Coordinates of C-alpha atoms in Angstrom, one line a residue:
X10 CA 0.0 0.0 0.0
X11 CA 2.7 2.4 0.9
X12 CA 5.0 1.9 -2.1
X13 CA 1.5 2.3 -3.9
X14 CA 0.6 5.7 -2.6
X15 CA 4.3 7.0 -3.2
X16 CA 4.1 6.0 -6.7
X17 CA 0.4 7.8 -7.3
X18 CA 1.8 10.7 -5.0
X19 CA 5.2 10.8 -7.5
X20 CA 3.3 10.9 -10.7
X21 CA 0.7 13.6 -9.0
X22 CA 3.9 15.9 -8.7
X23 CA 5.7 14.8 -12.2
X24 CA 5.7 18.0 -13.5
X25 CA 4.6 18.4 -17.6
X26 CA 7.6 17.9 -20.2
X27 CA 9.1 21.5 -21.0
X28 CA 8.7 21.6 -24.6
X29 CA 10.6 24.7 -24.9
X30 CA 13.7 22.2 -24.5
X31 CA 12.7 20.3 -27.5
X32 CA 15.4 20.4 -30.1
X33 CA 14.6 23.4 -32.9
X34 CA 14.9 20.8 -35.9
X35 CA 12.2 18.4 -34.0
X36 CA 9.9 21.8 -33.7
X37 CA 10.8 22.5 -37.1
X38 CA 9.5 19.1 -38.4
X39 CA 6.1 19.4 -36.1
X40 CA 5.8 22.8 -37.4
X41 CA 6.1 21.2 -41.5
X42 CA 2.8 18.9 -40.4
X43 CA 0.5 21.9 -39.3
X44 CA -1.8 23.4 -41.6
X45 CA -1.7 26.9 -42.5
X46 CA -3.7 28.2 -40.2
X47 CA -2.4 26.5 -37.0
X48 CA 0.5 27.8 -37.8
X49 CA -0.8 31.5 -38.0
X50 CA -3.5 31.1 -36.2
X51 CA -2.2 28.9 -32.6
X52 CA 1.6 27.6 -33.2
X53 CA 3.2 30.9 -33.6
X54 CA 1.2 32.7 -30.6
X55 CA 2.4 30.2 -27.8
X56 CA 5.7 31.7 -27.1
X57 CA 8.5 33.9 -28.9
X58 CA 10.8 31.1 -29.8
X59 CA 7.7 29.7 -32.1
X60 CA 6.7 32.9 -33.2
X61 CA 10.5 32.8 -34.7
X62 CA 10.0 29.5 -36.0
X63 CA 6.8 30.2 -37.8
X64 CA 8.5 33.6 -39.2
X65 CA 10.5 30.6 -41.3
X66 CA 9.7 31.0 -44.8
X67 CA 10.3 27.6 -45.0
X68 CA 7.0 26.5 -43.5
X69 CA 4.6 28.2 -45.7
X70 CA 6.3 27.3 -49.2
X71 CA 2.9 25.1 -49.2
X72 CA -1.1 27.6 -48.2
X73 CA -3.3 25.8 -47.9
X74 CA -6.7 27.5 -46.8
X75 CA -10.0 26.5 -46.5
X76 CA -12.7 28.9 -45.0
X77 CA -14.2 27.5 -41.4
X78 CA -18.2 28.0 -40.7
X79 CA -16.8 30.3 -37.5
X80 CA -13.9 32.2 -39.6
X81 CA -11.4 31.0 -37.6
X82 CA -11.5 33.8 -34.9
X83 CA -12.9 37.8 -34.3
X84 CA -9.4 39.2 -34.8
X85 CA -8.8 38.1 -38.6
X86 CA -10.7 37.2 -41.1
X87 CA -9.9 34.6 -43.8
X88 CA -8.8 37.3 -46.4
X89 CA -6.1 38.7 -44.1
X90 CA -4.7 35.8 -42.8
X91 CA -4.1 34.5 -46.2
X92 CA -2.3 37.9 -46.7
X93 CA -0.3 37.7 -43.7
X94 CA 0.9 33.8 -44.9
X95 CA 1.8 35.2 -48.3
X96 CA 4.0 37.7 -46.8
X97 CA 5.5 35.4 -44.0
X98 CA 6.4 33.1 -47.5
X99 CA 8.7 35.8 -48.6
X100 CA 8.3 35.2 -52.2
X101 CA 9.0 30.9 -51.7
X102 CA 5.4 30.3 -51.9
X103 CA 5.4 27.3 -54.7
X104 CA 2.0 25.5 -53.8
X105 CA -1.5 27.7 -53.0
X106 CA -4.7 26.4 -52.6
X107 CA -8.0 28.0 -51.3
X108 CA -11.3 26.7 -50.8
X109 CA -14.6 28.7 -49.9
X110 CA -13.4 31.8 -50.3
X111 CA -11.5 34.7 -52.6
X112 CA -11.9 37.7 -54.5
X113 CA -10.1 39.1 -57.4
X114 CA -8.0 41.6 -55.3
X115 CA -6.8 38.6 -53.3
X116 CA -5.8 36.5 -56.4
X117 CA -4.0 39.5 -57.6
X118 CA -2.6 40.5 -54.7
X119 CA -1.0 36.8 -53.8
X120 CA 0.3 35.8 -57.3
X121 CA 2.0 39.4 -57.4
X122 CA 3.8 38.2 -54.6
X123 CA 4.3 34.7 -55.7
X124 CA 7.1 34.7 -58.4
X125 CA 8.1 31.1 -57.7
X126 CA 4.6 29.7 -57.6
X127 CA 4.1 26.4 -59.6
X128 CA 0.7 25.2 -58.3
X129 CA -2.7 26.8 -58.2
X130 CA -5.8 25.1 -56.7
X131 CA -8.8 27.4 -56.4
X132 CA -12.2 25.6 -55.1
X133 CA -15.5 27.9 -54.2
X134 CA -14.5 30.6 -55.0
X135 CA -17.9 32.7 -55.7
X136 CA -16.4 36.1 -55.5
X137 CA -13.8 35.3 -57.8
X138 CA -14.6 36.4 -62.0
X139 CA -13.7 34.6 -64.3
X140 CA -11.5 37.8 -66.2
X141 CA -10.1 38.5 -63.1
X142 CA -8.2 34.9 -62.5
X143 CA -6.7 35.2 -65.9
X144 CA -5.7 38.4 -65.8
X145 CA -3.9 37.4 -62.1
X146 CA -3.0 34.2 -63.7
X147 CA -0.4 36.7 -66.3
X148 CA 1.8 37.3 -63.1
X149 CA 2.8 33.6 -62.6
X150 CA 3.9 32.2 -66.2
X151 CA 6.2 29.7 -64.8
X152 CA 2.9 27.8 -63.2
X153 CA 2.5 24.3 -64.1
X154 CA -0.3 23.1 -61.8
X155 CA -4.0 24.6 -62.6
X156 CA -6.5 22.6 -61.1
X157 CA -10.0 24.9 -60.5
X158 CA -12.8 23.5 -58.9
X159 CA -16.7 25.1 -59.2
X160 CA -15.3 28.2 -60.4
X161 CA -16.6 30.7 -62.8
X162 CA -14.9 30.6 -65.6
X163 CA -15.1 31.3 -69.9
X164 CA -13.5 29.8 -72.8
X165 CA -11.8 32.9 -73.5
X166 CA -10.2 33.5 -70.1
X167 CA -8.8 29.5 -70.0
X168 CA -7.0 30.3 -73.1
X169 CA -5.4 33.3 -71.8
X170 CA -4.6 31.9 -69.2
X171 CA -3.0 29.1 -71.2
X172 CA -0.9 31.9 -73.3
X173 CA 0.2 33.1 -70.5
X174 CA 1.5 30.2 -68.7
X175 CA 3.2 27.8 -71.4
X176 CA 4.7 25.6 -68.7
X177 CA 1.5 24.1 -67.9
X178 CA 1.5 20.4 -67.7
X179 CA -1.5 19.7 -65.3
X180 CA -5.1 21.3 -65.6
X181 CA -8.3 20.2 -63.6
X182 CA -11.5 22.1 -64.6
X183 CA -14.2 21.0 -62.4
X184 CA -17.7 22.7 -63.4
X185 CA -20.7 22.9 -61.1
X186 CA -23.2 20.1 -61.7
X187 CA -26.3 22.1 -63.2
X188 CA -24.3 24.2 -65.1
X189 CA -26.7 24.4 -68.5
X190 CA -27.9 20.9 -68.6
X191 CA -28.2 19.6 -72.0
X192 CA -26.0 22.1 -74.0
X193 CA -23.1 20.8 -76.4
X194 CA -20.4 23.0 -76.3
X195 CA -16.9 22.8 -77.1
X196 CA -15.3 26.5 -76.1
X197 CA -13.9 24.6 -73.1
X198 CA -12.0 22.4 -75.0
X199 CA -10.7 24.4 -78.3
X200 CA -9.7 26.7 -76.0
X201 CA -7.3 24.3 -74.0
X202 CA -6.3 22.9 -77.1
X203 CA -5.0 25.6 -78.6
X204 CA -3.7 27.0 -75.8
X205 CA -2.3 24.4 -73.7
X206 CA 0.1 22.4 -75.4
X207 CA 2.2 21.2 -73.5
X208 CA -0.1 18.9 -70.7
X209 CA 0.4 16.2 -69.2
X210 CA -2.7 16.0 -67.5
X211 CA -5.9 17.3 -67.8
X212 CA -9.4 16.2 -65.8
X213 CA -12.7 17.8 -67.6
X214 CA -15.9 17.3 -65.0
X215 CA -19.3 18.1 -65.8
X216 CA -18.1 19.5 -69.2
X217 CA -20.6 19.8 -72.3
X218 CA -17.5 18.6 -74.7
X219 CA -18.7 16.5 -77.1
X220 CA -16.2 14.0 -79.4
X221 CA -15.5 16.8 -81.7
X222 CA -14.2 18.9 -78.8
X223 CA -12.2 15.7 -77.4
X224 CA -10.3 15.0 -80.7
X225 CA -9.5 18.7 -80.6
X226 CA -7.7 17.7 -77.4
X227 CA -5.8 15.0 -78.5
X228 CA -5.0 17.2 -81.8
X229 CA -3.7 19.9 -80.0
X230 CA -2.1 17.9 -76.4
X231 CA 0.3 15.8 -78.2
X232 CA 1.9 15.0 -74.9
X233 CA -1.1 14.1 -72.9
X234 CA -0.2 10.9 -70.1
X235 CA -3.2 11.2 -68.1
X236 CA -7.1 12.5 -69.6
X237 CA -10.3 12.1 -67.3
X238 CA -13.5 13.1 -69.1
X239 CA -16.3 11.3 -66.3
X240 CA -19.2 12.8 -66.0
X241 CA -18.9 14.6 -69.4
X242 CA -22.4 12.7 -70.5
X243 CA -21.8 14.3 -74.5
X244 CA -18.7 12.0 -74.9
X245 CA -19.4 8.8 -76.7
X246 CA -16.6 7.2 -76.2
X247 CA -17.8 3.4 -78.1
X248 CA -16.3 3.9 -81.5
X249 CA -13.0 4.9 -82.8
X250 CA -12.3 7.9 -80.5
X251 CA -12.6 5.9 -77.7
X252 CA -10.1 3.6 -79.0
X253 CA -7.9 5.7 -79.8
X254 CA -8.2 7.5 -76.2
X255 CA -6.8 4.1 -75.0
X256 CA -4.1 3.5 -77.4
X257 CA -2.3 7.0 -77.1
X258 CA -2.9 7.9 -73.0
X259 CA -1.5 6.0 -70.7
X260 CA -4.2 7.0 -67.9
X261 CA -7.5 7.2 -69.7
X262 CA -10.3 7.5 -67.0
X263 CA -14.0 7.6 -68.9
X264 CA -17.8 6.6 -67.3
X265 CA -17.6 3.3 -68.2
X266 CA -14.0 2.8 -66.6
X267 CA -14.8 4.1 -62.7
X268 CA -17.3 6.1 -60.7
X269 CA -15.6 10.0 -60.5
X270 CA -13.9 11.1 -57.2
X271 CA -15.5 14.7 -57.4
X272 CA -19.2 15.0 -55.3
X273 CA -21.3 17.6 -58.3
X274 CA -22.2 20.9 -56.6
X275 CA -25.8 21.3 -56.9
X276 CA -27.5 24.9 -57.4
X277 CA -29.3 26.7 -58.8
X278 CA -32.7 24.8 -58.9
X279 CA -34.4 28.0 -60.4
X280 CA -32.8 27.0 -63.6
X281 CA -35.3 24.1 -64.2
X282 CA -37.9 26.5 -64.5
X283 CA -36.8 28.4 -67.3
X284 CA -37.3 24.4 -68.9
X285 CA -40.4 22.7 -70.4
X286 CA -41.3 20.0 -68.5
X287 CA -43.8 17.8 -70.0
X288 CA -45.3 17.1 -66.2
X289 CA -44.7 18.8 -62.4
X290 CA -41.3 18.5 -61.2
X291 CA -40.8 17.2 -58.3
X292 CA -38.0 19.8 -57.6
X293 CA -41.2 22.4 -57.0
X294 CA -42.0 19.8 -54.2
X295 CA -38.3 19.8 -52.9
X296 CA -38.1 21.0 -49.0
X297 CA -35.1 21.1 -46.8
X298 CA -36.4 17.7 -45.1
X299 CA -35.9 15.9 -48.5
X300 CA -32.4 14.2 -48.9
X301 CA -30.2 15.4 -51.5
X302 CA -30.2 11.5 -52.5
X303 CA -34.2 11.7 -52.5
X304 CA -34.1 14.7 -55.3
X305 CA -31.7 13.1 -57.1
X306 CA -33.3 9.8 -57.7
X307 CA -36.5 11.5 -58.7
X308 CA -34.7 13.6 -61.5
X309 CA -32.8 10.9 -62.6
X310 CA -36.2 9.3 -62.8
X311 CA -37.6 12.3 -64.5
X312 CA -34.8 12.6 -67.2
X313 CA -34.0 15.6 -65.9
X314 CA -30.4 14.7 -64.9
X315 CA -27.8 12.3 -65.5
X316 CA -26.5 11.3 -61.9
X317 CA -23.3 8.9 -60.9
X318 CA -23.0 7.2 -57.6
X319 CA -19.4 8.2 -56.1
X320 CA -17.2 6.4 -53.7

């Protein structure tokens, strides 16, 4: 019993490891797993030795910043932290990503700063036109990584934007799920194709391309290794494009191959009504209660939308 209570009473009075101690390189290395905004935001407001290890350009060669329900905190909001990382990266940013969030004076204001940047992943980004992103896009022509994810864009703008960065080897363009249902169009893809010839890989989703658009692709991305065209429902890929698809591209990722990876956005239900339905939707008997799943099923069953079950 006695050697039992010293024990307890020894651990009671252990006092907490001093992690100021902790060799710098070993911080360092924590300090490389944090995301942005732990750094900014908790790591570098503990003491001033980690406030000089988060001053590190090192550690923020890599933003990555997605936009919390709460906005982090009162005393900055999204915008300006972003801001404050940029400046902290000292011009070594290479890798930049953004979710939920953005405006045009932020894009401009962080590739301006961003000489050395060779990836660019913009996702949500509402505020964000599509002329502004190219014209921002002009400050970073040694970019090599595009990938944008329900973002407004224009045929015209992706091939400035692929003018103005002739390095580019991997482009992800990512449209929102309703985004004019039924339409063929192929300004998407000429414009990549004539702009972007040097890719390696390129993902189209929710794209009205249809084959002509696709063989403009291959004609004018000689050096394609990887192409994924799911949920691009104008493709019909069962005849001799589709074969060739396969024979010249190494990763060629299609409907019929594997369910796609990216969840559609779905908006803008007053869209269906500008359509002529030849009975009632049941999107005018949608209500908040009603899963997403549940509205989906009944267009599908409507013919209203094509839909694919994800992993």
């Amino acid at each position: 019993m006695a050697s039992t209570s010293a024990a307890e009473t020894s651990s009671a009075t252990k006092e907490p490891p001093n992690w100021l101690k902790m060799p710098e390189e070993l911080t360092v290395n924590i300090f490389h797993r944090l995301c942005t905004s732990e750094i900014l935001n908790r790591a570098r407001k503990v003491c001033t030795p980690w406030r000089r290890i988060c001053k590190d350009p090192a550690l923020l060669i890599a933003i990555d910043m997605i936009k919390p329900v709460d906005d982090w905190s009162r005393d900055y909001t999204i915008e300006t932290l972003t801001k404050q990382a940029v400046h902290l990266s000292c011009g070594e940013l290479i890798d930049f990503s953004i979710e939920g969030f953005g405006t045009d004076d932020l894009h401009d204001h962080v590739l301006l700063r961003s000489n050395k940047l060779n990836r660019l992943c913009l996702t949500n980004c509402y505020n964000m036109t599509s002329s502004g992103l190219s014209q921002a896009v002009k400050k970073v022509p040694q970019l090599e990584k595009l990938h944008l994810t329900y973002i407004s864009t224009k045929a015209e703008d992706i091939e400035v934007i692929g003018w103005n960065c002739p390095r580019l080897k991997s482009f992800i363009l990512a449209k929102e799920y309703f985004s004019e249902p039924f339409i063929e169009s192929n300004k998407d893809a000429l414009a990549i194709a004539n702009s972007m010839p040097e890719l390696r890989h390129l993902q189209l989703s929710n794209s009205n391309i249809t084959n002509d658009g696709l063989q403009a692709i291959l004609d004018g991305c000689h050096y394609l290794e990887s192409l994924d065209v799911r949920m691009c429902y104008n493709l019909d890929l069962h005849g001799n494009l589709g074969g060739l698809c396969m024979e010249r591209i190494k990763d060629f990722k299609h409907d019929s191959t594997e369910n796609s990876r990216i969840h559609p956005q779905i908006h803008d239900y007053d869209y269906l009504d500008d359509l002529d339905f030849p009975r009632r939707s049941y999107v005018d008997d949608y209500s908040e209660g009603d899963s997403l799943e549940d509205l989906i099923r009944q267009l599908e069953y409507e013919g209203i939308v094509r839909y694919r079950r994800f992993r």
